[in-house]
Coordinates of C-alpha atoms in Angstrom, one line a residue:
M1383 CA 69.2 1.2 20.8
A1384 CA 68.7 -2.5 20.8
A1385 CA 71.6 -4.4 22.1
E1386 CA 73.6 -7.1 20.1
S1387 CA 75.4 -10.1 21.2
P1388 CA 79.3 -10.4 20.7
S1389 CA 78.5 -12.5 17.7
G1390 CA 76.6 -9.6 16.2
E1391 CA 73.2 -11.3 16.5
L1392 CA 70.2 -9.4 17.8
N1393 CA 69.6 -10.1 21.5
L1394 CA 65.8 -9.4 22.2
G1395 CA 66.2 -10.2 25.8
E1396 CA 68.3 -7.1 26.3
I1397 CA 65.8 -4.7 24.9
E1398 CA 64.3 -4.4 28.3
L1399 CA 60.8 -3.6 27.3
Q1400 CA 59.6 -3.9 30.9
D1401 CA 62.2 -1.5 32.2
P1402 CA 60.2 1.3 33.6
S1403 CA 62.9 4.0 33.4
P1404 CA 62.8 4.9 29.6
P1405 CA 59.6 6.6 28.4
P1406 CA 57.1 4.2 26.8
S1407 CA 57.5 5.8 23.5
L1408 CA 61.3 5.2 23.6
R1409 CA 60.7 1.6 24.6
L1410 CA 58.2 1.1 21.8
K1411 CA 60.6 2.7 19.3
A1412 CA 63.3 0.3 20.5
A1413 CA 61.0 -2.6 19.9
L1414 CA 60.1 -1.4 16.4
D1415 CA 63.9 -1.0 15.6
A1416 CA 64.4 -4.6 16.8
C1417 CA 61.7 -5.7 14.4
S1418 CA 63.5 -4.1 11.5
K1419 CA 66.9 -5.5 12.5
S1420 CA 65.5 -9.0 13.0
F1421 CA 63.9 -9.0 9.6
E1422 CA 67.2 -7.7 8.0
S1423 CA 69.0 -10.6 9.7
G1424 CA 66.8 -13.1 8.0
D1425 CA 66.1 -15.0 11.2
L1426 CA 62.3 -15.9 11.0
G1427 CA 62.2 -17.1 14.5
K1428 CA 63.7 -13.8 15.8
S1429 CA 61.4 -11.9 13.5
D1430 CA 58.3 -13.5 15.0
E1431 CA 59.5 -12.8 18.5
A1432 CA 60.2 -9.1 17.6
V1433 CA 56.6 -8.7 16.3
A1434 CA 55.2 -10.4 19.3
A1435 CA 57.1 -8.0 21.5
V1436 CA 55.7 -4.9 19.8
V1437 CA 52.2 -6.4 20.1
S1438 CA 52.7 -7.3 23.8
F1439 CA 54.0 -3.9 24.6
L1440 CA 50.9 -2.2 23.0
D1441 CA 48.7 -4.7 24.9
S1442 CA 50.4 -3.6 28.1
I1443 CA 49.3 -0.1 27.7
V1444 CA 45.7 -0.9 27.3
D1445 CA 45.7 -3.8 29.7
P1446 CA 42.3 -3.8 31.4
G1447 CA 44.0 -4.6 34.6
N1448 CA 45.7 -1.2 34.7
A1449 CA 44.1 0.9 37.3
A1450 CA 44.2 4.0 35.1
I1451 CA 45.3 3.9 31.5
D1452 CA 47.3 7.1 30.5
D1453 CA 45.7 8.5 27.4
A1454 CA 48.8 10.5 26.6
V1455 CA 50.9 7.3 26.6
A1456 CA 48.4 5.5 24.5
Q1457 CA 48.2 8.3 22.1
N1458 CA 52.0 8.6 21.8
A1459 CA 52.3 4.9 21.3
L1460 CA 49.8 5.0 18.4
E1461 CA 51.6 7.9 16.9
E1462 CA 54.9 6.0 17.1
I1463 CA 53.4 3.1 15.3
H1464 CA 51.9 5.3 12.6
H1465 CA 55.1 7.2 12.2
Y1466 CA 57.0 3.9 11.8
L1467 CA 54.5 2.5 9.2
S1468 CA 54.5 5.6 7.1
S1469 CA 58.2 6.3 7.3
A1470 CA 59.9 6.1 3.8
S1471 CA 62.7 3.9 5.4
S1472 CA 60.3 1.4 6.8
N1473 CA 60.7 -2.2 5.6
Q1474 CA 57.6 -3.4 3.7
T1475 CA 58.2 -6.9 4.9
V1476 CA 58.1 -5.7 8.5
V1477 CA 54.9 -3.7 7.8
E1478 CA 53.2 -6.8 6.3
A1479 CA 54.3 -8.8 9.3
L1480 CA 53.0 -6.2 11.7
S1481 CA 49.8 -5.9 9.7
L1482 CA 48.9 -9.5 10.9
E1483 CA 48.5 -8.4 14.5
L1484 CA 48.2 -4.6 14.5
P1485 CA 44.5 -4.3 13.7
K1486 CA 43.6 -6.5 16.6
V1487 CA 45.6 -4.4 19.0
V1488 CA 45.1 -0.9 17.8
V1489 CA 41.3 -1.2 17.9
K1490 CA 41.7 -1.6 21.7
F1491 CA 42.8 2.0 21.9
V1492 CA 39.7 3.6 20.1
A1493 CA 37.5 3.9 23.2
L1494 CA 40.2 5.9 25.1
S1495 CA 39.7 9.3 23.2
D1496 CA 38.7 10.7 19.8
R1497 CA 42.4 11.2 19.0
C1498 CA 43.3 7.6 19.7
R1499 CA 40.4 6.6 17.4
E1500 CA 41.6 8.9 14.6
I1501 CA 45.2 7.5 14.8
A1502 CA 43.9 3.9 14.9
E1503 CA 41.9 4.6 11.8
S1504 CA 44.9 6.1 10.1
I1505 CA 47.1 3.1 10.9
I1506 CA 44.4 0.8 9.4
D1507 CA 44.1 3.1 6.4
H1508 CA 47.9 2.9 5.9
L1509 CA 47.8 -0.9 6.0
V1510 CA 44.9 -0.8 3.4
A1511 CA 47.2 1.3 1.2
T1512 CA 50.4 -0.7 1.4
C1513 CA 49.4 -4.4 2.1
S1514 CA 47.8 -7.1 0.0
P1515 CA 44.0 -6.5 -0.1
R1516 CA 43.2 -10.1 0.0
D1517 CA 45.4 -10.7 3.1
L1518 CA 44.3 -7.6 4.8
L1519 CA 40.6 -8.4 4.3
S1520 CA 41.1 -11.7 6.1
I1521 CA 43.1 -9.9 8.8
L1522 CA 40.4 -7.3 9.4
C1523 CA 37.6 -9.9 9.5
E1524 CA 39.7 -12.0 12.0
A1525 CA 40.2 -8.9 14.1
S1526 CA 36.5 -8.2 14.1
D1527 CA 35.8 -11.7 15.1
T1528 CA 38.2 -11.6 17.9
Q1529 CA 37.1 -8.2 19.3
I1530 CA 33.4 -9.2 19.2
R1531 CA 34.0 -11.9 21.7
V1532 CA 35.5 -9.4 24.2
S1533 CA 33.2 -6.4 23.7
K1534 CA 30.1 -5.4 21.7
S1535 CA 30.7 -1.6 22.0
P1536 CA 30.5 -0.3 18.4
S1537 CA 33.4 2.2 18.9
Y1538 CA 35.8 -0.8 18.4
F1539 CA 34.5 -1.9 15.2
I1540 CA 34.2 1.5 13.3
P1541 CA 37.9 1.4 12.2
L1542 CA 37.8 -2.3 11.2
L1543 CA 34.7 -2.0 9.1
G1544 CA 35.9 1.2 7.7
G1545 CA 39.1 -0.6 6.6
I1546 CA 37.1 -3.4 5.2
S1547 CA 35.1 -0.9 3.1
K1548 CA 38.2 0.5 1.6
V1549 CA 39.9 -2.9 1.1
F1550 CA 36.9 -3.9 -1.1
L1551 CA 37.8 -1.2 -3.5
C1552 CA 41.4 -2.4 -3.8
I1553 CA 40.6 -5.9 -4.7
Q1554 CA 41.6 -6.7 -8.2
R1555 CA 40.2 -10.2 -8.8
R1556 CA 37.7 -12.8 -7.4
H1557 CA 35.6 -9.9 -6.1
L1558 CA 32.5 -12.0 -5.5
E1559 CA 34.4 -14.6 -3.5
Q1560 CA 36.0 -11.9 -1.4
V1561 CA 32.8 -10.2 -0.6
K1562 CA 31.1 -13.5 0.3
A1563 CA 33.9 -14.5 2.5
A1564 CA 33.8 -11.2 4.4
L1565 CA 30.2 -10.5 4.9
P1566 CA 29.6 -13.1 7.7
A1567 CA 32.1 -11.4 9.9
I1568 CA 30.7 -7.9 9.0
L1569 CA 27.1 -8.9 9.7
E1570 CA 28.0 -10.7 12.9
V1571 CA 29.4 -7.4 14.3
L1572 CA 26.4 -5.4 13.2
Y1573 CA 24.0 -7.9 14.6
A1574 CA 25.8 -8.3 17.9
C1575 CA 26.1 -4.3 18.4
S1576 CA 22.5 -3.7 17.4
S1577 CA 21.5 -6.4 20.0
E1578 CA 23.0 -4.4 22.9
S1579 CA 22.6 -0.8 21.9
D1580 CA 23.2 1.6 24.7
D1581 CA 22.1 5.2 24.9
E1582 CA 25.7 6.2 25.9
E1583 CA 26.9 4.6 22.6
K1584 CA 24.3 6.3 20.4
D1585 CA 26.7 8.3 18.4
N1586 CA 29.1 5.4 18.0
Y1587 CA 26.1 3.2 17.0
Q1588 CA 25.2 5.6 14.2
D1589 CA 28.8 5.9 13.0
L1590 CA 29.1 2.1 12.9
F1591 CA 26.1 1.8 10.6
S1592 CA 27.3 4.8 8.6
T1593 CA 30.4 2.7 8.0
A1594 CA 28.0 -0.2 7.0
V1595 CA 26.6 2.1 4.4
G1596 CA 30.0 2.6 3.1
I1597 CA 30.5 -1.1 2.7
G1598 CA 27.3 -1.3 0.7
T1599 CA 28.5 1.6 -1.5
S1600 CA 31.9 -0.3 -2.0
I1601 CA 30.0 -3.5 -3.0
Q1602 CA 27.9 -1.3 -5.4
A1603 CA 31.2 -0.2 -7.0
I1604 CA 32.4 -3.7 -7.3
C1605 CA 29.3 -4.6 -9.2
G1606 CA 30.3 -2.2 -11.9
K1607 CA 33.4 -4.3 -12.5
M1608 CA 31.5 -7.5 -13.1
V1609 CA 29.3 -9.0 -15.8
G1610 CA 26.9 -11.9 -16.3
R1611 CA 25.7 -14.3 -13.7
R1612 CA 28.2 -13.3 -11.1
K1613 CA 27.0 -9.7 -11.3
E1614 CA 23.4 -10.8 -10.7
E1615 CA 24.5 -12.7 -7.7
L1616 CA 26.4 -9.7 -6.2
H1617 CA 23.4 -7.5 -6.9
A1618 CA 21.2 -9.9 -4.8
I1619 CA 23.8 -10.1 -2.1
L1620 CA 23.9 -6.3 -1.9
G1621 CA 20.2 -6.3 -1.8
L1622 CA 19.9 -8.8 1.1
Y1623 CA 22.8 -6.9 2.9
V1624 CA 20.9 -3.6 2.7
L1625 CA 17.7 -5.2 3.9
Q1626 CA 19.5 -6.9 6.8
N1627 CA 21.0 -3.5 7.8
I1628 CA 17.6 -1.8 7.8
A1629 CA 16.2 -4.4 10.0
L1630 CA 19.2 -4.0 12.4
V1631 CA 19.0 -0.3 12.6
S1632 CA 15.3 -0.7 13.3
R1633 CA 16.0 -2.8 16.3
S1634 CA 17.6 0.0 18.1
K1635 CA 16.2 0.6 21.6
H1636 CA 17.4 4.2 21.6
A1637 CA 14.8 6.9 22.2
N1638 CA 13.3 8.8 19.2
I1639 CA 14.5 6.1 16.8
I1640 CA 12.6 7.6 13.9
S1641 CA 14.3 11.0 14.1
S1642 CA 17.6 9.5 15.1
Y1643 CA 18.1 7.0 12.3
C1644 CA 16.0 8.3 9.5
S1645 CA 19.0 9.7 7.7
L1646 CA 20.8 6.3 8.0
V1647 CA 17.8 4.4 6.6
L1648 CA 17.6 7.0 3.7
R1649 CA 21.2 6.2 2.8
F1650 CA 20.6 2.5 2.8
S1651 CA 17.4 3.1 0.8
E1652 CA 19.4 4.8 -1.9
L1653 CA 21.0 1.4 -2.8
L1654 CA 17.6 -0.3 -3.2
P1655 CA 16.8 0.7 -6.8
F1656 CA 20.4 -0.3 -7.8
C1657 CA 19.5 -3.9 -6.5
G1658 CA 16.3 -3.8 -8.6
F1659 CA 14.1 -3.5 -5.5
S1660 CA 10.8 -1.7 -5.5
F1661 CA 8.3 -0.9 -2.7
Y1662 CA 5.7 -3.2 -4.3
G1663 CA 8.2 -6.1 -4.5
L1664 CA 9.4 -5.5 -1.0
I1665 CA 6.1 -5.4 0.7
M1666 CA 4.8 -8.3 -1.3
G1667 CA 8.0 -10.3 -0.5
S1668 CA 8.8 -11.1 -4.0
D1669 CA 12.0 -9.1 -4.3
V1670 CA 13.5 -10.6 -1.2
S1671 CA 12.5 -14.1 -2.4
S1672 CA 14.1 -13.6 -5.8
A1673 CA 17.3 -12.4 -4.1
I1674 CA 17.3 -15.4 -1.8
D1675 CA 16.8 -17.7 -4.7
E1676 CA 19.6 -16.1 -6.6
V1677 CA 22.2 -16.4 -3.8
S1678 CA 21.0 -19.9 -2.9
K1679 CA 22.3 -21.2 -6.3
E1680 CA 25.9 -20.8 -5.2
D1681 CA 25.6 -20.8 -1.5
D1682 CA 28.3 -23.3 -0.5
N1683 CA 29.3 -21.5 2.7
G1684 CA 26.0 -20.8 4.3
L1685 CA 26.0 -17.1 3.4
L1686 CA 22.1 -16.9 3.5
A1687 CA 22.2 -17.6 7.2
C1688 CA 23.8 -14.1 7.7
F1689 CA 20.6 -12.5 6.1
S1690 CA 18.2 -13.9 8.7
L1691 CA 16.4 -10.5 9.0
A1692 CA 16.3 -9.6 5.4
V1693 CA 12.6 -10.4 5.1
N1694 CA 11.8 -8.2 8.1
G1695 CA 14.1 -5.6 6.5
A1696 CA 11.9 -5.7 3.3
A1697 CA 8.8 -4.8 5.3
L1698 CA 10.6 -2.2 7.4
A1699 CA 12.1 -0.5 4.2
V1700 CA 8.5 0.2 3.2
I1701 CA 7.5 1.2 6.7
W1702 CA 10.3 3.7 6.7
G1703 CA 9.2 5.0 3.4
Y1704 CA 5.7 5.3 4.7
I1705 CA 7.1 7.3 7.7
N1706 CA 9.3 9.7 5.8
N1707 CA 8.8 10.9 2.2
E1708 CA 12.5 11.5 1.7
V1709 CA 13.2 7.9 2.4
A1710 CA 10.5 7.0 -0.2
K1711 CA 12.1 9.3 -2.7
A1712 CA 15.6 7.8 -2.0
A1713 CA 14.1 4.4 -2.8
G1714 CA 13.0 5.8 -6.1
D1715 CA 9.4 4.6 -5.9
Q1716 CA 5.9 6.1 -5.5
L1717 CA 4.6 4.5 -2.4
T1718 CA 1.1 6.0 -2.7
A1719 CA 0.5 4.3 -6.0
V1720 CA 1.8 1.0 -4.6
L1721 CA -0.6 1.2 -1.6
D1722 CA -3.5 2.0 -3.9
K1723 CA -2.8 -1.1 -6.0
I1724 CA -2.7 -3.3 -2.9
R1725 CA -5.9 -1.9 -1.5
S1726 CA -7.7 -2.9 -4.6
N1727 CA -6.8 -6.6 -4.2
R1728 CA -7.8 -8.7 -1.1
S1729 CA -5.3 -11.5 -1.7
E1730 CA -2.5 -8.9 -2.0
R1731 CA -3.7 -7.1 1.2
W1732 CA -3.5 -10.4 3.1
Q1733 CA -0.1 -11.1 1.8
V1734 CA 1.1 -7.7 3.1
I1735 CA -0.5 -8.5 6.4
G1736 CA 1.7 -11.7 6.4
M1737 CA 4.8 -9.6 5.6
L1738 CA 4.1 -7.2 8.5
K1739 CA 3.4 -9.9 11.0
P1740 CA 7.1 -10.4 12.2
I1741 CA 7.4 -6.7 12.9
L1742 CA 4.3 -6.7 15.0
S1743 CA 5.1 -9.9 16.9
S1744 CA 8.7 -9.5 17.5
I1745 CA 10.0 -8.1 20.8
D1746 CA 13.1 -6.6 19.0
Y1747 CA 11.3 -3.5 17.7
S1748 CA 10.2 -0.5 19.6
W1749 CA 6.6 0.7 20.1
E1750 CA 7.5 3.6 17.8
I1751 CA 8.3 1.3 15.0
K1752 CA 5.2 -0.9 15.7
Y1753 CA 2.9 2.1 15.8
H1754 CA 4.0 3.1 12.3
C1755 CA 3.7 -0.5 11.2
I1756 CA 0.1 -0.6 12.5
D1757 CA -0.5 2.8 10.8
L1758 CA 0.7 1.4 7.4
L1759 CA -1.5 -1.6 7.9
A1760 CA -4.5 0.6 8.8
S1761 CA -3.9 2.8 5.7
I1762 CA -3.9 -0.3 3.5
M1763 CA -7.2 -1.6 5.0
D1764 CA -8.7 1.9 4.6
G1765 CA -10.9 2.4 1.5
T1766 CA -11.3 -1.3 0.9
N1767 CA -14.7 -2.7 -0.1
T1768 CA -15.5 -5.4 2.3
E1769 CA -18.4 -6.5 0.3
E1770 CA -16.3 -7.3 -2.7
H1771 CA -15.9 -11.1 -3.3
N1772 CA -14.7 -11.1 -6.8
D1773 CA -11.3 -12.6 -6.0
D1774 CA -12.5 -15.0 -3.4
N1775 CA -12.3 -17.9 -5.7
D1776 CA -8.6 -17.2 -6.3
I1777 CA -7.8 -17.3 -2.6
D1778 CA -6.9 -20.4 -0.7
F1779 CA -8.4 -19.6 2.7
S1780 CA -6.9 -22.5 4.4
S1781 CA -3.4 -21.2 3.7
V1782 CA -4.0 -17.5 4.7
M1783 CA -6.0 -18.0 7.8
P1784 CA -3.1 -19.2 10.0
S1785 CA -1.0 -16.2 9.1
L1786 CA -3.9 -13.8 9.7
F1787 CA -4.6 -15.4 13.0
T1788 CA -1.1 -15.0 14.3
T1789 CA -1.0 -11.4 13.0
L1790 CA -4.2 -10.6 14.8
Q1791 CA -2.8 -12.2 18.0
A1792 CA 0.3 -9.9 17.6
I1793 CA -2.1 -6.9 17.4
Q1794 CA -4.0 -8.1 20.5
R1795 CA -0.7 -8.2 22.4
I1796 CA 0.0 -4.6 21.4
M1797 CA -3.5 -3.6 22.5
I1798 CA -2.8 -5.3 25.9
S1799 CA 0.8 -4.3 26.4
A1800 CA 1.3 -0.8 24.9
S1801 CA 1.6 2.0 27.4
D1802 CA 0.7 4.7 25.0
A1803 CA -3.1 4.9 24.6
S1804 CA -2.8 6.1 20.9
I1805 CA -1.0 2.9 20.0
R1806 CA -3.7 0.8 21.7
K1807 CA -6.4 2.7 20.0
K1808 CA -4.7 2.4 16.6
A1809 CA -4.1 -1.3 17.2
F1810 CA -7.9 -2.0 18.0
A1811 CA -9.0 0.0 14.9
T1812 CA -6.7 -2.0 12.7
L1813 CA -7.7 -5.3 14.3
R1814 CA -11.4 -4.5 13.4
K1815 CA -10.5 -3.6 9.8
I1816 CA -8.7 -6.8 9.2
I1817 CA -11.5 -8.9 10.6
S1818 CA -14.0 -6.9 8.6
D1819 CA -12.0 -7.7 5.4
L1820 CA -12.8 -11.4 5.8
P1821 CA -15.8 -12.9 4.2
S1822 CA -18.6 -13.4 6.8
S1823 CA -18.1 -17.2 7.4
H1824 CA -14.4 -16.9 7.8
R1825 CA -14.9 -13.7 10.0
F1826 CA -16.9 -15.8 12.5
D1827 CA -14.3 -18.6 12.5
M1828 CA -11.6 -16.0 13.1
L1829 CA -13.4 -14.4 16.0
K1830 CA -14.1 -17.7 17.5
V1831 CA -10.5 -19.0 17.4
L1832 CA -9.3 -15.7 18.8
I1833 CA -11.7 -16.0 21.7
T1834 CA -10.8 -19.5 22.4
N1835 CA -7.0 -18.8 22.3
S1836 CA -7.0 -15.7 24.2
N1837 CA -5.7 -15.7 27.8
S1838 CA -6.8 -12.1 28.4
P1839 CA -10.2 -11.6 30.0
S1840 CA -10.5 -8.0 28.7
M1841 CA -9.5 -9.1 25.2
I1842 CA -12.2 -11.9 25.3
A1843 CA -14.7 -9.3 26.3
I1844 CA -13.7 -7.0 23.3
L1845 CA -14.0 -9.9 20.8
I1846 CA -17.4 -10.8 22.1
D1847 CA -18.5 -7.2 21.6
L1848 CA -17.3 -7.4 18.1
V1849 CA -19.4 -10.5 17.6
R1850 CA -22.4 -8.5 18.8
E1851 CA -21.7 -5.8 16.3
E1852 CA -21.4 -8.4 13.5
I1853 CA -24.9 -9.8 14.6
V1854 CA -26.5 -6.4 14.4
A1855 CA -24.9 -5.8 10.9
E1856 CA -25.9 -9.2 9.6
R1857 CA -29.5 -8.9 10.9
N1858 CA -29.9 -5.5 9.5
Q1859 CA -28.5 -6.6 6.2
G1860 CA -30.9 -9.5 6.1
T1861 CA -33.9 -7.3 7.1
S1862 CA -33.1 -4.7 4.4
S1863 CA -32.7 -7.2 1.7
E1864 CA -35.7 -9.6 2.4
N1865 CA -37.5 -8.4 -0.8
C1866 CA -34.4 -8.6 -3.1
L1867 CA -34.6 -11.5 -5.3
D1868 CA -30.9 -11.4 -6.3
I1869 CA -29.5 -11.3 -2.8
H1870 CA -26.4 -13.5 -2.3
V1871 CA -27.1 -16.6 -0.1
E1872 CA -24.2 -15.5 2.2
K1873 CA -26.1 -12.2 2.9
R1874 CA -29.3 -14.1 3.8
K1875 CA -27.7 -16.9 5.8
G1876 CA -24.7 -15.5 7.8
P1877 CA -23.0 -17.3 10.6
F1878 CA -23.5 -14.6 13.2
W1879 CA -27.3 -14.4 13.1
S1880 CA -27.5 -18.1 13.8
S1881 CA -27.0 -20.7 16.5
Y1882 CA -23.3 -20.3 16.1
A1883 CA -23.6 -17.1 18.1
L1884 CA -24.9 -19.0 21.1
D1885 CA -21.9 -21.3 20.9
L1886 CA -19.6 -18.3 21.7
V1887 CA -21.8 -17.4 24.7
G1888 CA -21.4 -20.9 26.0
L1889 CA -17.6 -20.8 25.6
V1890 CA -17.6 -18.1 28.3
L1891 CA -20.4 -19.0 30.6
K1892 CA -19.6 -22.7 30.6
P1893 CA -15.9 -23.0 29.7
P1894 CA -14.8 -26.1 27.8
K1895 CA -12.3 -26.8 30.8
G1896 CA -15.5 -27.5 32.9
G1897 CA -17.2 -25.6 35.7
P1898 CA -18.4 -22.0 35.8
P1899 CA -16.1 -19.2 34.8
S1900 CA -13.7 -17.7 37.4
L1901 CA -14.8 -14.6 39.2
P1902 CA -13.9 -11.9 39.7
E1903 CA -11.0 -12.6 37.2
D1904 CA -13.4 -13.2 34.3
S1905 CA -16.0 -10.5 35.1
D1906 CA -15.4 -8.7 31.8
P1907 CA -16.0 -11.5 29.4
V1908 CA -18.8 -12.9 31.5
L1909 CA -20.5 -9.5 31.4
S1910 CA -19.9 -9.3 27.5
A1911 CA -21.3 -12.9 27.1
L1912 CA -24.4 -12.1 29.2
N1913 CA -25.0 -8.9 27.3
L1914 CA -24.7 -10.8 24.0
F1915 CA -27.1 -13.5 25.2
R1916 CA -29.6 -10.8 26.5
F1917 CA -29.3 -9.0 23.2
I1918 CA -30.1 -12.1 21.2
L1919 CA -33.1 -12.9 23.4
I1920 CA -34.6 -9.5 23.1
M1921 CA -33.9 -9.3 19.4
E1922 CA -35.5 -12.6 18.6
S1923 CA -38.5 -12.2 20.9
T1924 CA -39.4 -8.7 19.8
G1925 CA -38.8 -9.6 16.1
K1926 CA -40.8 -12.8 16.5
T1927 CA -37.9 -14.8 14.9
N1928 CA -35.8 -17.7 16.0
H1929 CA -32.8 -17.5 13.8
T1930 CA -30.4 -18.4 16.6
G1931 CA -32.6 -21.0 18.1
V1932 CA -32.5 -19.2 21.4
L1933 CA -36.3 -19.3 21.8
T1934 CA -36.4 -23.1 21.4
K1935 CA -37.5 -24.7 24.7
S1936 CA -34.6 -27.0 24.9
T1937 CA -32.2 -24.1 24.4
L1938 CA -33.9 -22.0 27.0
Q1939 CA -33.8 -24.8 29.5
M1940 CA -30.1 -25.6 28.7
A1941 CA -29.2 -21.9 29.1
Y1942 CA -31.1 -21.6 32.3
T1943 CA -29.8 -24.7 34.1
E1944 CA -26.2 -24.9 32.7
W1945 CA -25.3 -21.2 32.2
L1946 CA -27.5 -18.9 34.4
L1947 CA -28.3 -20.8 37.5
P1948 CA -24.7 -22.0 38.3
L1949 CA -23.5 -18.5 37.5
R1950 CA -26.0 -17.0 40.0
T1951 CA -24.8 -19.3 42.6
L1952 CA -21.2 -18.4 41.9
V1953 CA -21.9 -14.7 42.0
A1954 CA -23.8 -14.9 45.2
G1955 CA -21.1 -16.9 46.9
V1956 CA -18.3 -14.5 45.8
S1957 CA -20.4 -11.5 46.8
A1958 CA -21.2 -12.9 50.2
E1959 CA -17.6 -13.6 50.8
N1960 CA -16.5 -10.2 49.7
E1961 CA -18.9 -8.4 52.0
K1962 CA -16.9 -9.7 54.9
D1963 CA -13.9 -7.7 53.6
E1964 CA -13.6 -3.9 53.9
S1965 CA -10.4 -3.5 51.9
E1966 CA -9.8 -1.6 48.7
L1967 CA -9.5 -4.8 46.9
A1968 CA -13.1 -5.7 48.0
D1969 CA -14.4 -2.5 46.7
R1970 CA -12.8 -3.3 43.3
I1971 CA -14.4 -6.8 43.3
F1972 CA -17.8 -5.3 44.2
C1973 CA -17.5 -2.8 41.2
A1974 CA -16.7 -5.8 38.9
L1975 CA -19.4 -8.1 40.1
N1976 CA -22.2 -5.5 40.3
P1977 CA -22.8 -5.1 36.6
V1978 CA -22.5 -8.9 36.1
Q1979 CA -25.2 -9.4 38.8
L1980 CA -27.6 -6.9 37.2
V1981 CA -27.3 -8.3 33.6
L1982 CA -27.4 -11.9 35.0
Y1983 CA -30.7 -11.4 36.8
R1984 CA -32.2 -9.6 33.7
C1985 CA -31.3 -12.7 31.6
I1986 CA -32.8 -15.0 34.1
E1987 CA -36.0 -13.0 34.0
L1988 CA -36.1 -13.1 30.1
V1989 CA -35.5 -16.8 30.0
E1990 CA -38.1 -17.6 32.6
D1991 CA -40.6 -15.4 30.8
N1992 CA -39.9 -17.0 27.5
L1993 CA -40.1 -20.5 29.0
K1994 CA -43.7 -19.8 30.1
H1995 CA -44.6 -19.1 26.4
S1996 CA -42.5 -21.7 24.7
K1997 CA -43.8 -24.9 23.3

């Protein structure tokens, strides 16, 4: 029992909480009894000290400085707290005073054992049932904010967010304001935990986001109590909350993310129809834009900043629906019909490309997610008619080209970096489809800017090979339609089968930075550029045409003196130096230079031969 002074006042100093002789459970019980008596005495100063003593004792049990925390002692301490709170004789004033600090301290116990976690959750549940919802909501948010600065392990936050989910349902008035006040703390926890996901915490990670689904369901229930403008705003907030969570779940670095988290995404997706979201509106970006506009009307506290990944979440919601039919059903939409609609409209296809760009370019999403993103994009590009230009007049090419360019750059990085050959192959096929979807003139401009902005020799080589394919297609198209009177001008005079093609050759063989290309580093693009030049020479000379101007004497002389001869000198020098080395590296350099040398000499022969017959 707690000691009293001769005057009858409570003497906290004689409780002897630090006395190691009594069992911890008895010392805690003594501290709790002291709390009750201090409040009964009406001495506020003593009451605060008594509450602090209880909290201090609980902290001492889970002090990180302890060499070994006794799980049994921790469990008994939590059980003592729970018994005290739920006792019929407990003083509600004491309970409310303890509620100010208990959530912060009991969550420190949850990582010790499953039983400690269960009791901690029960303690918070009891506080939810007995304390002021508005006060407890602030307390739980503050506890989350405090704990996230100590640890980002999801296990600590499951009881806290679970408590918030239940408190939401207990709020009687000013629902919208309370939700808006709590969401920043909730989303900060979810963002922080998703940023440092650990395989050992996989189950806790899933439980945490399962609790996040519960919060969404609680907000959905609150919407039913509201009407008018405030209800519309809360609908928009819920929609952004769901999309933010889908984006956060998708950031997980755990293995097999699709199979591991599909059920979670499905549960989030069930809330999308309630928010008025559809797959079409999500993939086009209109739904998330409307929600942001709605929330921004009354965003006095910067709530929108909490939904920084909502736009990504809109695209990811569709990707998950594409991956799993059950997710699509949960979202209440027909994805196949949506994709068919987008395929039939070029401007909408490009808008979708822009929506998927952040997923492809971000380092936060796994290769598994990116593969399915590319697969969705490839599916949209399949079946499109690249010769249709009916909607070209409605498209502002100057506005869409930068977005397409950055998307294609992101796909290039996947082609270069992905370890899985299937992802690289899918990325390349998709890149070709997107480029082919551009009108011919813009297609050339895009390939040129991709070549000039690439730092990867192998990628430059691939892009030059694509230019060569375009030249063949354009030339064949022009040949087959020579006798057609109604042929479109663009089909007769394209940018590939023209002098522009030689400009691309010059970018590689005589780089703008000056001097010849670097060998053997640039062997791949040099070989592709030489092959393109040789191809153009042969096609023009055998066809007795000069669309590209390559057979003009001045062009032949320029190519000979500025491209081919300096390159021959460079190749000869590197080869001679390499012959002195007998290492494995020297063998690789020889293998890289040999095809370059063969094609280079053939180009020189062709130019010299054509110079003899030029005028």
